[in-house]
Amino acid sequence: MADTAAPGHGRDYVHGYSVAEARRLGDQADTLAELLHAGTGYPPGSRVLEAGCGVGAQTVHLLAASPGIRLTAADLSAESLAQARARVAAQAPAAQVGWHHGDLHRLPFPDGSFDHVFLCFVLEHLPDPAAGLAALRRVLRPGGTITVIEGDHGSAFFHPESPAARRTVDHLVRLQAGAGGDGLLGRRLHPLLTAAGFAEVAVRPRTVYADGSRPALVEGFTLRTFVAMVEAVRTDALAAGLTTPEDFDRGVAELRRAAEPGGTFHYAFFKAVAVRP
Amino acid sequence: MADTAAPGHGRDYVHGYSVAEARRLGDQADTLAELLHAGTGYPPGSRVLEAGCGVGAQTVHLLAASPGIRLTAADLSAESLAQARARVAAQAPAAQVGWHHGDLHRLPFPDGSFDHVFLCFVLEHLPDPAAGLAALRRVLRPGGTITVIEGDHGSAFFHPESPAARRTVDHLVRLQAGAGGDGLLGRRLHPLLTAAGFAEVAVRPRTVYADGSRPALVEGFTLRTFVAMVEAVRTDALAAGLTTPEDFDRGVAELRRAAEPGGTFHYAFFKAVAVRP
């Protein structure tokens, strides 16, 4: 559920930087684009900052929903930024995008440079998300808005229920915590934005629920997004001594039953919009 | 999250039958009425069965949304039924309601007697919810619809996260399982309705998310519905040896922090609509 790196944690990015990971992020973004981006649209000419654009998985949807904006896309990883640039060139060749390689905590832009700030799956990777929000508040003009989208792995539940599957999901949360992040960040958006000095903080869950009546969502979200994300931490979970190969694989196998006939899967993202006073 | 009794389990109804419980159910229904009943409306003259009407907490909302229906309200508990009758007399005096005291598995109505069946927080208490659905299917006419609303306590998560609070919520699930029910039923609605022979089964989560920007929901749902429901099983949890007074009380105290400034709370109900072929 992430497409950027934590500042100072480029090598510890919990999901890794592989080609398979880049593809996973693309699949995920396409399946989820409507759910996550609905309601986000900026007027042409707006100065918009996407903080932590990663490989551009959300950037292309942002540009599709708000043609004519003047976007600055920033990321800590030069490699991700290059992928984002290629993706945007292919999918939104007419877009006006400035690319910034750097840390969102130390952006070189003057105070109030942007009308809107957008970030998706970024705060979950920051050791101090409140500090990240404060840094973003600085570059936002008074009256400008910030939009934040995060997942929350504690919102994942499924049928058939399975303690082995649940433990395997928990490994992901534990590894993310070990890398300085928080896989349960979605539920914290309201207090974090409030504490960072934003006003009119409005947070709503954006829920994905997939059952046998929605095979594309079962494939696109349950399997190719969520199960794939869990499977991707296998090596790290074993290296960290959290589990054995047998237990991990059993957990994944039981999680996959949520995508079989009779299975169901639930996950909640959280989307927040707030104003810089 | 319940307002009826399990057939054959009247004395084991996990939430008890006290005055406080009846008040809790009334508060809960008022707070949740819009969320749960939105989209449910039957044409005047329709023959509607509410199976497991309990104390009438949902019945009055059903009647408010569908004036002019011919409602049959059934429940296993004569005492609950009397309260439902009094509530409807007070709040919907003009409604046409027939009251039936009996088990939903053995309804004395001919096949296809109803155009629509509605049940809310009932299946979670049945030892065999599939059998209950099959019995209800019998009294529904071909082409008629069934609407089912259930909670799922595994959907409850909160900030601040707390293992003690989580264990306390789990006691509720364990006690309900011990009484032959399933506190995690919401996620099973799609496979249950499908297996019971219903068609066009459409299940959607109806999510409650409460944070500091919504004080009425924090009070009405987090505290007066969810925390109150957890607190109500204290005696049973102690009697069953699941916890100690100190641990239980600590869990409730930590759960209450979700309702304090900076706290957040998430819960998903599931609403299903399906057709008898």
XYZ file of C-alpha atoms in Angstrom, chain A:
277
model
C 0.000 0.000 0.000
C 2.868 2.344 -0.525
C 4.564 4.067 -3.343
C 7.221 6.124 -1.714
C 10.126 5.738 0.628
C 10.505 6.981 4.154
C 13.035 9.812 4.443
C 16.283 8.371 5.657
C 14.874 4.902 5.163
C 15.300 4.432 1.444
C 16.934 1.057 1.917
C 14.418 -0.069 4.468
C 11.299 0.623 2.391
C 9.207 -2.274 3.650
C 7.922 -3.337 0.242
C 11.260 -3.237 -1.602
C 12.036 -1.713 -5.003
C 11.769 -4.685 -7.381
C 10.151 -4.781 -10.802
C 7.401 -7.021 -9.385
C 6.791 -4.407 -6.716
C 6.517 -1.633 -9.320
C 3.979 -3.730 -11.248
C 2.042 -4.472 -8.065
C 1.808 -0.758 -7.340
C 0.526 -0.085 -10.843
C -2.171 -2.784 -10.570
C -3.148 -1.557 -7.163
C -3.450 2.054 -8.252
C -5.614 1.209 -11.263
C -7.997 -0.960 -9.235
C -8.249 1.580 -6.485
C -8.086 4.795 -8.473
C -11.789 5.476 -8.478
C -12.213 4.611 -4.811
C -9.295 6.719 -3.625
C -9.354 9.681 -6.016
C -13.116 10.292 -6.128
C -13.781 13.770 -4.795
C -10.270 15.070 -5.428
C -10.124 17.628 -8.213
C -8.154 20.866 -8.419
C -8.900 23.844 -10.706
C -6.654 24.350 -13.741
C -3.667 26.489 -12.889
C -3.563 25.353 -9.252
C -0.094 24.832 -7.839
C -0.198 21.267 -6.466
C 2.516 19.342 -4.637
C 2.473 15.551 -4.600
C 4.756 14.613 -1.726
C 6.201 11.113 -2.060
C 5.050 10.394 -5.620
C 7.056 7.142 -5.718
C 6.792 5.394 -9.086
C 3.917 7.674 -10.110
C 1.154 5.145 -9.475
C -1.128 7.863 -8.028
C 0.392 10.743 -10.003
C -1.234 9.682 -13.264
C -4.651 9.469 -11.597
C -4.152 12.829 -9.935
C -3.362 14.366 -13.326
C -6.287 12.598 -15.006
C -8.724 14.004 -12.426
C -7.256 17.508 -12.496
C -6.044 18.405 -15.972
C -4.341 21.766 -16.199
C -2.801 21.851 -12.746
C 0.832 22.824 -12.234
C 2.100 19.767 -10.424
C 5.333 19.362 -8.504
C 6.028 15.698 -7.777
C 8.635 14.988 -5.120
C 10.265 11.782 -3.942
C 13.280 10.697 -1.956
C 14.212 7.928 -4.416
C 15.787 9.016 -7.705
C 15.002 5.627 -9.183
C 11.309 5.840 -8.292
C 11.178 9.387 -9.586
C 12.574 8.259 -12.950
C 9.850 5.612 -13.176
C 7.203 8.159 -12.265
C 8.515 10.489 -14.974
C 8.331 7.723 -17.580
C 4.833 6.749 -16.488
C 3.566 10.317 -16.687
C 5.240 10.852 -20.061
C 3.418 7.778 -21.382
C 0.019 8.382 -19.798
C -0.245 12.149 -19.462
C 2.194 13.624 -21.984
C 0.591 17.089 -21.909
C 0.785 17.467 -18.146
C 2.874 20.257 -16.596
C 4.979 18.488 -14.002
C 8.094 19.602 -12.175
C 10.097 16.775 -10.622
C 11.858 17.212 -7.321
C 14.318 14.718 -5.918
C 14.499 15.222 -2.174
C 13.165 14.765 1.305
C 9.669 16.079 2.045
C 10.923 17.289 5.420
C 13.372 19.688 3.751
C 11.627 20.964 0.653
C 13.463 23.925 -0.902
C 10.240 25.814 -1.694
C 9.281 29.128 -0.038
C 6.473 29.222 2.529
C 3.009 29.051 0.971
C 4.265 27.921 -2.464
C 1.357 25.579 -3.117
C -2.419 25.810 -3.283
C -2.850 22.111 -2.549
C -0.780 19.233 -1.227
C -1.583 15.588 -1.976
C 0.026 12.496 -0.492
C -0.954 8.868 -0.684
C 0.635 5.952 1.227
C 3.456 8.174 2.457
C 2.881 8.948 6.147
C 2.792 5.217 6.958
C 6.517 5.078 6.200
C 7.655 8.145 8.167
C 9.248 7.680 11.593
C 7.608 10.984 12.631
C 4.511 11.631 10.501
C 3.633 14.724 12.549
C 6.952 16.314 11.568
C 6.268 15.424 7.924
C 2.865 17.093 8.068
C 4.333 20.196 9.694
C 6.897 20.471 6.889
C 4.148 20.168 4.282
C 2.006 22.749 6.086
C 4.803 25.265 5.687
C 4.793 25.100 1.886
C 0.970 25.274 1.702
C -0.620 28.732 1.434
C -3.169 29.800 4.059
C -6.570 28.522 2.903
C -4.935 25.775 0.850
C -5.881 22.135 1.340
C -4.007 18.968 2.121
C -5.364 15.583 1.050
C -3.928 12.477 2.671
C -4.730 8.849 1.854
C -3.472 5.985 3.991
C -4.274 2.335 4.536
C -4.670 0.561 7.863
C -3.739 -3.118 7.914
C -5.732 -3.625 11.116
C -8.835 -3.100 8.981
C -8.151 -6.298 7.027
C -10.508 -9.113 7.896
C -11.738 -12.007 5.859
C -13.770 -15.162 5.597
C -12.863 -17.867 6.309
C -11.320 -16.464 9.489
C -7.856 -17.934 10.092
C -5.428 -17.325 12.953
C -2.519 -18.364 10.702
C -3.523 -15.820 8.044
C -3.970 -13.147 10.705
C -0.494 -13.785 12.123
C 0.961 -13.490 8.638
C -0.726 -10.104 8.110
C 0.605 -9.042 11.501
C 4.168 -9.732 10.322
C 3.714 -6.975 7.767
C 2.670 -4.532 10.502
C 5.589 -5.592 12.683
C 8.148 -5.265 9.851
C 6.812 -1.831 8.972
C 7.132 -0.761 12.616
C 10.655 -2.148 12.644
C 11.473 0.048 9.625
C 10.174 3.092 11.521
C 6.708 3.209 9.950
C 3.134 2.448 11.004
C 0.926 0.011 9.090
C -2.010 1.116 11.242
C -1.723 4.780 10.329
C -5.138 5.304 8.716
C -6.938 5.435 12.048
C -4.510 8.144 13.250
C -5.085 10.660 10.440
C -7.526 12.834 12.344
C -5.392 13.327 15.451
C -2.194 13.707 13.389
C -3.583 16.435 11.126
C -5.209 18.194 14.063
C -1.983 18.161 16.060
C -0.064 19.451 13.030
C -2.219 22.586 13.075
C -4.582 21.902 10.195
C -8.229 23.019 10.422
C -11.530 21.551 9.200
C -9.993 18.076 9.353
C -12.442 15.649 7.728
C -11.520 11.959 7.596
C -13.634 9.255 5.971
C -12.988 5.563 5.457
C -12.853 4.361 1.848
C -13.644 0.701 2.125
C -12.883 -2.156 -0.221
C -15.117 -5.190 0.252
C -14.736 -8.063 -2.198
C -16.831 -11.232 -2.444
C -17.824 -13.711 -5.126
C -20.150 -11.188 -6.765
C -17.143 -8.997 -7.720
C -14.528 -11.227 -9.353
C -12.495 -8.300 -10.737
C -12.136 -6.814 -7.269
C -11.242 -10.222 -5.805
C -8.513 -10.541 -8.416
C -7.383 -6.913 -8.462
C -7.533 -6.163 -4.774
C -7.679 -9.279 -2.594
C -5.097 -11.240 -4.598
C -3.012 -8.802 -6.620
C -2.916 -6.022 -4.044
C -3.328 -7.346 -0.530
C -2.124 -10.954 -0.716
C 0.714 -9.845 -3.025
C 1.790 -7.241 -0.464
C 1.833 -9.841 2.300
C 3.721 -12.365 0.154
C 6.316 -9.713 -0.700
C 7.577 -9.564 2.903
C 8.285 -13.316 3.131
C 12.080 -12.981 2.992
C 12.150 -10.144 5.500
C 9.763 -11.910 7.877
C 11.967 -15.009 7.830
C 15.159 -12.950 8.197
C 13.640 -11.145 11.180
C 12.810 -14.494 12.780
C 9.095 -13.653 12.966
C 7.978 -16.944 11.439
C 9.048 -20.171 9.752
C 8.716 -20.873 6.017
C 5.974 -23.423 6.792
C 3.966 -21.049 8.986
C 4.322 -18.127 6.625
C 3.254 -20.180 3.616
C 0.327 -21.678 5.504
C -0.783 -18.170 6.506
C -0.663 -16.984 2.896
C -2.478 -20.100 1.691
C -5.243 -19.541 4.243
C -5.429 -15.835 3.356
C -5.911 -16.836 -0.291
C -9.078 -18.684 0.697
C -10.702 -15.259 1.052
C -10.420 -15.058 -2.756
C -11.919 -18.483 -3.391
C -15.652 -19.187 -3.873
C -17.441 -18.443 -0.596
C -14.648 -16.201 0.642
C -14.848 -12.492 1.447
C -12.314 -9.741 2.149
C -12.562 -6.304 3.803
C -10.040 -3.465 3.925
C -10.436 0.202 4.861
C -8.370 3.058 3.503
C -8.770 6.464 5.084
C -8.919 9.723 3.174
C -8.453 13.034 4.939
C -8.911 16.565 3.701
C -7.886 19.536 5.827
C -7.193 23.229 5.426
C -4.155 25.276 6.354
C -5.562 28.080 8.519
